[in-house]
Amino acid sequence: MAWTRGGARSARGVWDLDEPRIRPDRSYFGCSFVCDDDSFPAHGAVMWQWTLGRIVTAVVGAGLEIRQLDEYAEPFWRMGDIDAAAFRGRLPNAFTLVARRPAGR
């Protein structure tokens, strides 16, 4: 996301890597970073949670044309043995966004 406008802005995470549950005290729409330590998924990574709306707005704001946007119920990662609505196909878990820079730009 570094190439998009607002790439340094963040949203607070709903998931907590040290908790075996979704954190109801966290907000999908929050405004702080998720994690900047040596924890999963990559040592030394800085993790940010963006809403889908913020991602799409950043892509369009960078001058790209959105060609495709799809959401998927299948989780790309499950937190242990947790059973949640998101894992039963009732909430989107992942998305694909295909964008391109318009010709001549």
PDB file of C-alpha atoms in Angstrom:
ATOM      1  CA  MET A   1       0.000   0.000   0.000  1.00  0.00           C
ATOM      2  CA  ALA A   2       3.018   2.310   0.115  1.00  0.00           C
ATOM      3  CA  TRP A   3       2.296   3.501  -3.417  1.00  0.00           C
ATOM      4  CA  THR A   4      -1.200   4.689  -2.505  1.00  0.00           C
ATOM      5  CA  ARG A   5      -2.066   8.013  -0.974  1.00  0.00           C
ATOM      6  CA  GLY A   6      -2.590   7.606   2.732  1.00  0.00           C
ATOM      7  CA  GLY A   7      -0.484   4.463   2.840  1.00  0.00           C
ATOM      8  CA  ALA A   8       0.894   5.360   6.257  1.00  0.00           C
ATOM      9  CA  ARG A   9      -2.528   5.742   7.846  1.00  0.00           C
ATOM     10  CA  SER A  10      -3.714   2.872   9.972  1.00  0.00           C
ATOM     11  CA  ALA A  11      -6.707   1.182  11.498  1.00  0.00           C
ATOM     12  CA  ARG A  12      -6.742  -0.674  14.802  1.00  0.00           C
ATOM     13  CA  GLY A  13      -7.103  -4.433  14.533  1.00  0.00           C
ATOM     14  CA  VAL A  14     -10.049  -6.525  15.621  1.00  0.00           C
ATOM     15  CA  TRP A  15      -7.874  -9.647  15.862  1.00  0.00           C
ATOM     16  CA  ASP A  16      -5.306 -10.006  18.610  1.00  0.00           C
ATOM     17  CA  LEU A  17      -2.535 -12.492  17.869  1.00  0.00           C
ATOM     18  CA  ASP A  18      -2.196 -13.297  21.575  1.00  0.00           C
ATOM     19  CA  GLU A  19      -5.908 -13.868  22.195  1.00  0.00           C
ATOM     20  CA  PRO A  20      -7.878 -16.966  21.060  1.00  0.00           C
ATOM     21  CA  ARG A  21     -10.900 -14.872  20.110  1.00  0.00           C
ATOM     22  CA  ILE A  22     -12.063 -11.795  18.299  1.00  0.00           C
ATOM     23  CA  ARG A  23     -11.578  -8.758  20.518  1.00  0.00           C
ATOM     24  CA  PRO A  24     -14.895  -6.926  20.967  1.00  0.00           C
ATOM     25  CA  ASP A  25     -12.987  -3.979  22.443  1.00  0.00           C
ATOM     26  CA  ARG A  26     -11.230  -3.405  19.130  1.00  0.00           C
ATOM     27  CA  SER A  27     -12.759  -1.571  16.204  1.00  0.00           C
ATOM     28  CA  TYR A  28     -12.719  -2.377  12.504  1.00  0.00           C
ATOM     29  CA  PHE A  29     -12.802   1.407  11.998  1.00  0.00           C
ATOM     30  CA  GLY A  30     -10.102   2.256  14.575  1.00  0.00           C
ATOM     31  CA  CYS A  31      -7.164   4.602  13.964  1.00  0.00           C
ATOM     32  CA  SER A  32      -3.949   3.054  15.299  1.00  0.00           C
ATOM     33  CA  PHE A  33      -1.486   0.390  14.183  1.00  0.00           C
ATOM     34  CA  VAL A  34      -2.064  -3.297  14.938  1.00  0.00           C
ATOM     35  CA  CYS A  35       1.427  -4.547  15.742  1.00  0.00           C
ATOM     36  CA  ASP A  36       5.053  -3.530  15.235  1.00  0.00           C
ATOM     37  CA  ASP A  37       6.984  -6.226  17.055  1.00  0.00           C
ATOM     38  CA  ASP A  38       8.659  -9.510  16.106  1.00  0.00           C
ATOM     39  CA  SER A  39       5.465 -11.559  16.122  1.00  0.00           C
ATOM     40  CA  PHE A  40       3.643 -13.481  13.408  1.00  0.00           C
ATOM     41  CA  PRO A  41       3.387 -13.239  10.405  1.00  0.00           C
ATOM     42  CA  ALA A  42       6.867 -11.850   9.731  1.00  0.00           C
ATOM     43  CA  HIS A  43       9.571 -10.902  12.183  1.00  0.00           C
ATOM     44  CA  GLY A  44       9.921  -7.131  12.289  1.00  0.00           C
ATOM     45  CA  ALA A  45       6.752  -6.557  10.257  1.00  0.00           C
ATOM     46  CA  VAL A  46       4.468  -3.616  10.921  1.00  0.00           C
ATOM     47  CA  MET A  47       0.837  -4.618  10.499  1.00  0.00           C
ATOM     48  CA  TRP A  48      -2.035  -2.286   9.646  1.00  0.00           C
ATOM     49  CA  GLN A  49      -5.691  -3.062   9.216  1.00  0.00           C
ATOM     50  CA  TRP A  50      -7.497  -1.120   6.510  1.00  0.00           C
ATOM     51  CA  THR A  51     -11.197  -1.187   5.782  1.00  0.00           C
ATOM     52  CA  LEU A  52     -12.128  -2.290   2.282  1.00  0.00           C
ATOM     53  CA  GLY A  53     -13.449   1.215   1.641  1.00  0.00           C
ATOM     54  CA  ARG A  54     -10.114   2.806   2.576  1.00  0.00           C
ATOM     55  CA  ILE A  55      -8.231   0.399   0.315  1.00  0.00           C
ATOM     56  CA  VAL A  56     -10.488   1.069  -2.679  1.00  0.00           C
ATOM     57  CA  THR A  57     -10.355   4.834  -2.058  1.00  0.00           C
ATOM     58  CA  ALA A  58      -6.539   4.749  -1.848  1.00  0.00           C
ATOM     59  CA  VAL A  59      -6.265   2.782  -5.103  1.00  0.00           C
ATOM     60  CA  VAL A  60      -8.590   5.185  -6.936  1.00  0.00           C
ATOM     61  CA  GLY A  61      -6.823   8.167  -5.326  1.00  0.00           C
ATOM     62  CA  ALA A  62      -3.528   6.881  -6.740  1.00  0.00           C
ATOM     63  CA  GLY A  63      -5.026   7.221 -10.223  1.00  0.00           C
ATOM     64  CA  LEU A  64      -5.644   3.536 -10.860  1.00  0.00           C
ATOM     65  CA  GLU A  65      -8.742   2.067 -12.487  1.00  0.00           C
ATOM     66  CA  ILE A  66     -10.415  -0.785 -10.647  1.00  0.00           C
ATOM     67  CA  ARG A  67     -11.045  -3.656 -13.037  1.00  0.00           C
ATOM     68  CA  GLN A  68     -12.356  -6.226 -10.562  1.00  0.00           C
ATOM     69  CA  LEU A  69     -13.290  -6.436  -6.876  1.00  0.00           C
ATOM     70  CA  ASP A  70     -14.464  -9.741  -5.401  1.00  0.00           C
ATOM     71  CA  GLU A  71     -14.988 -10.924  -1.816  1.00  0.00           C
ATOM     72  CA  TYR A  72     -14.626 -14.504  -0.619  1.00  0.00           C
ATOM     73  CA  ALA A  73     -16.117 -16.346   2.343  1.00  0.00           C
ATOM     74  CA  GLU A  74     -13.224 -18.814   2.560  1.00  0.00           C
ATOM     75  CA  PRO A  75     -10.686 -17.813   5.212  1.00  0.00           C
ATOM     76  CA  PHE A  76      -7.048 -17.703   4.131  1.00  0.00           C
ATOM     77  CA  TRP A  77      -6.060 -18.311   7.750  1.00  0.00           C
ATOM     78  CA  ARG A  78      -7.875 -19.663  10.824  1.00  0.00           C
ATOM     79  CA  MET A  79      -6.896 -18.798  14.380  1.00  0.00           C
ATOM     80  CA  GLY A  80      -6.567 -22.253  15.937  1.00  0.00           C
ATOM     81  CA  ASP A  81      -9.823 -24.002  16.768  1.00  0.00           C
ATOM     82  CA  ILE A  82     -11.897 -20.821  16.935  1.00  0.00           C
ATOM     83  CA  ASP A  83     -15.378 -21.051  15.465  1.00  0.00           C
ATOM     84  CA  ALA A  84     -16.652 -17.706  14.256  1.00  0.00           C
ATOM     85  CA  ALA A  85     -19.289 -16.493  11.808  1.00  0.00           C
ATOM     86  CA  ALA A  86     -16.457 -15.461   9.511  1.00  0.00           C
ATOM     87  CA  PHE A  87     -15.290 -19.071   9.316  1.00  0.00           C
ATOM     88  CA  ARG A  88     -18.739 -20.471   8.552  1.00  0.00           C
ATOM     89  CA  GLY A  89     -19.096 -18.540   5.299  1.00  0.00           C
ATOM     90  CA  ARG A  90     -21.276 -15.809   6.795  1.00  0.00           C
ATOM     91  CA  LEU A  91     -18.780 -12.947   6.502  1.00  0.00           C
ATOM     92  CA  PRO A  92     -16.153 -12.082   3.887  1.00  0.00           C
ATOM     93  CA  ASN A  93     -12.654 -13.210   4.819  1.00  0.00           C
ATOM     94  CA  ALA A  94     -10.616 -12.164   1.813  1.00  0.00           C
ATOM     95  CA  PHE A  95     -10.893 -10.144  -1.359  1.00  0.00           C
ATOM     96  CA  THR A  96      -9.265  -9.736  -4.734  1.00  0.00           C
ATOM     97  CA  LEU A  97      -8.734  -6.270  -6.131  1.00  0.00           C
ATOM     98  CA  VAL A  98      -7.386  -5.914  -9.664  1.00  0.00           C
ATOM     99  CA  ALA A  99      -6.446  -2.408 -10.766  1.00  0.00           C
ATOM    100  CA  ARG A 100      -4.385  -0.872 -13.534  1.00  0.00           C
ATOM    101  CA  ARG A 101      -2.921   2.468 -14.425  1.00  0.00           C
ATOM    102  CA  PRO A 102      -4.859   3.985 -17.338  1.00  0.00           C
ATOM    103  CA  ALA A 103      -3.033   4.208 -20.663  1.00  0.00           C
ATOM    104  CA  GLY A 104      -1.149   7.458 -21.093  1.00  0.00           C
ATOM    105  CA  ARG A 105      -0.695   8.097 -17.372  1.00  0.00           C
TER     106      ARG A 105
END
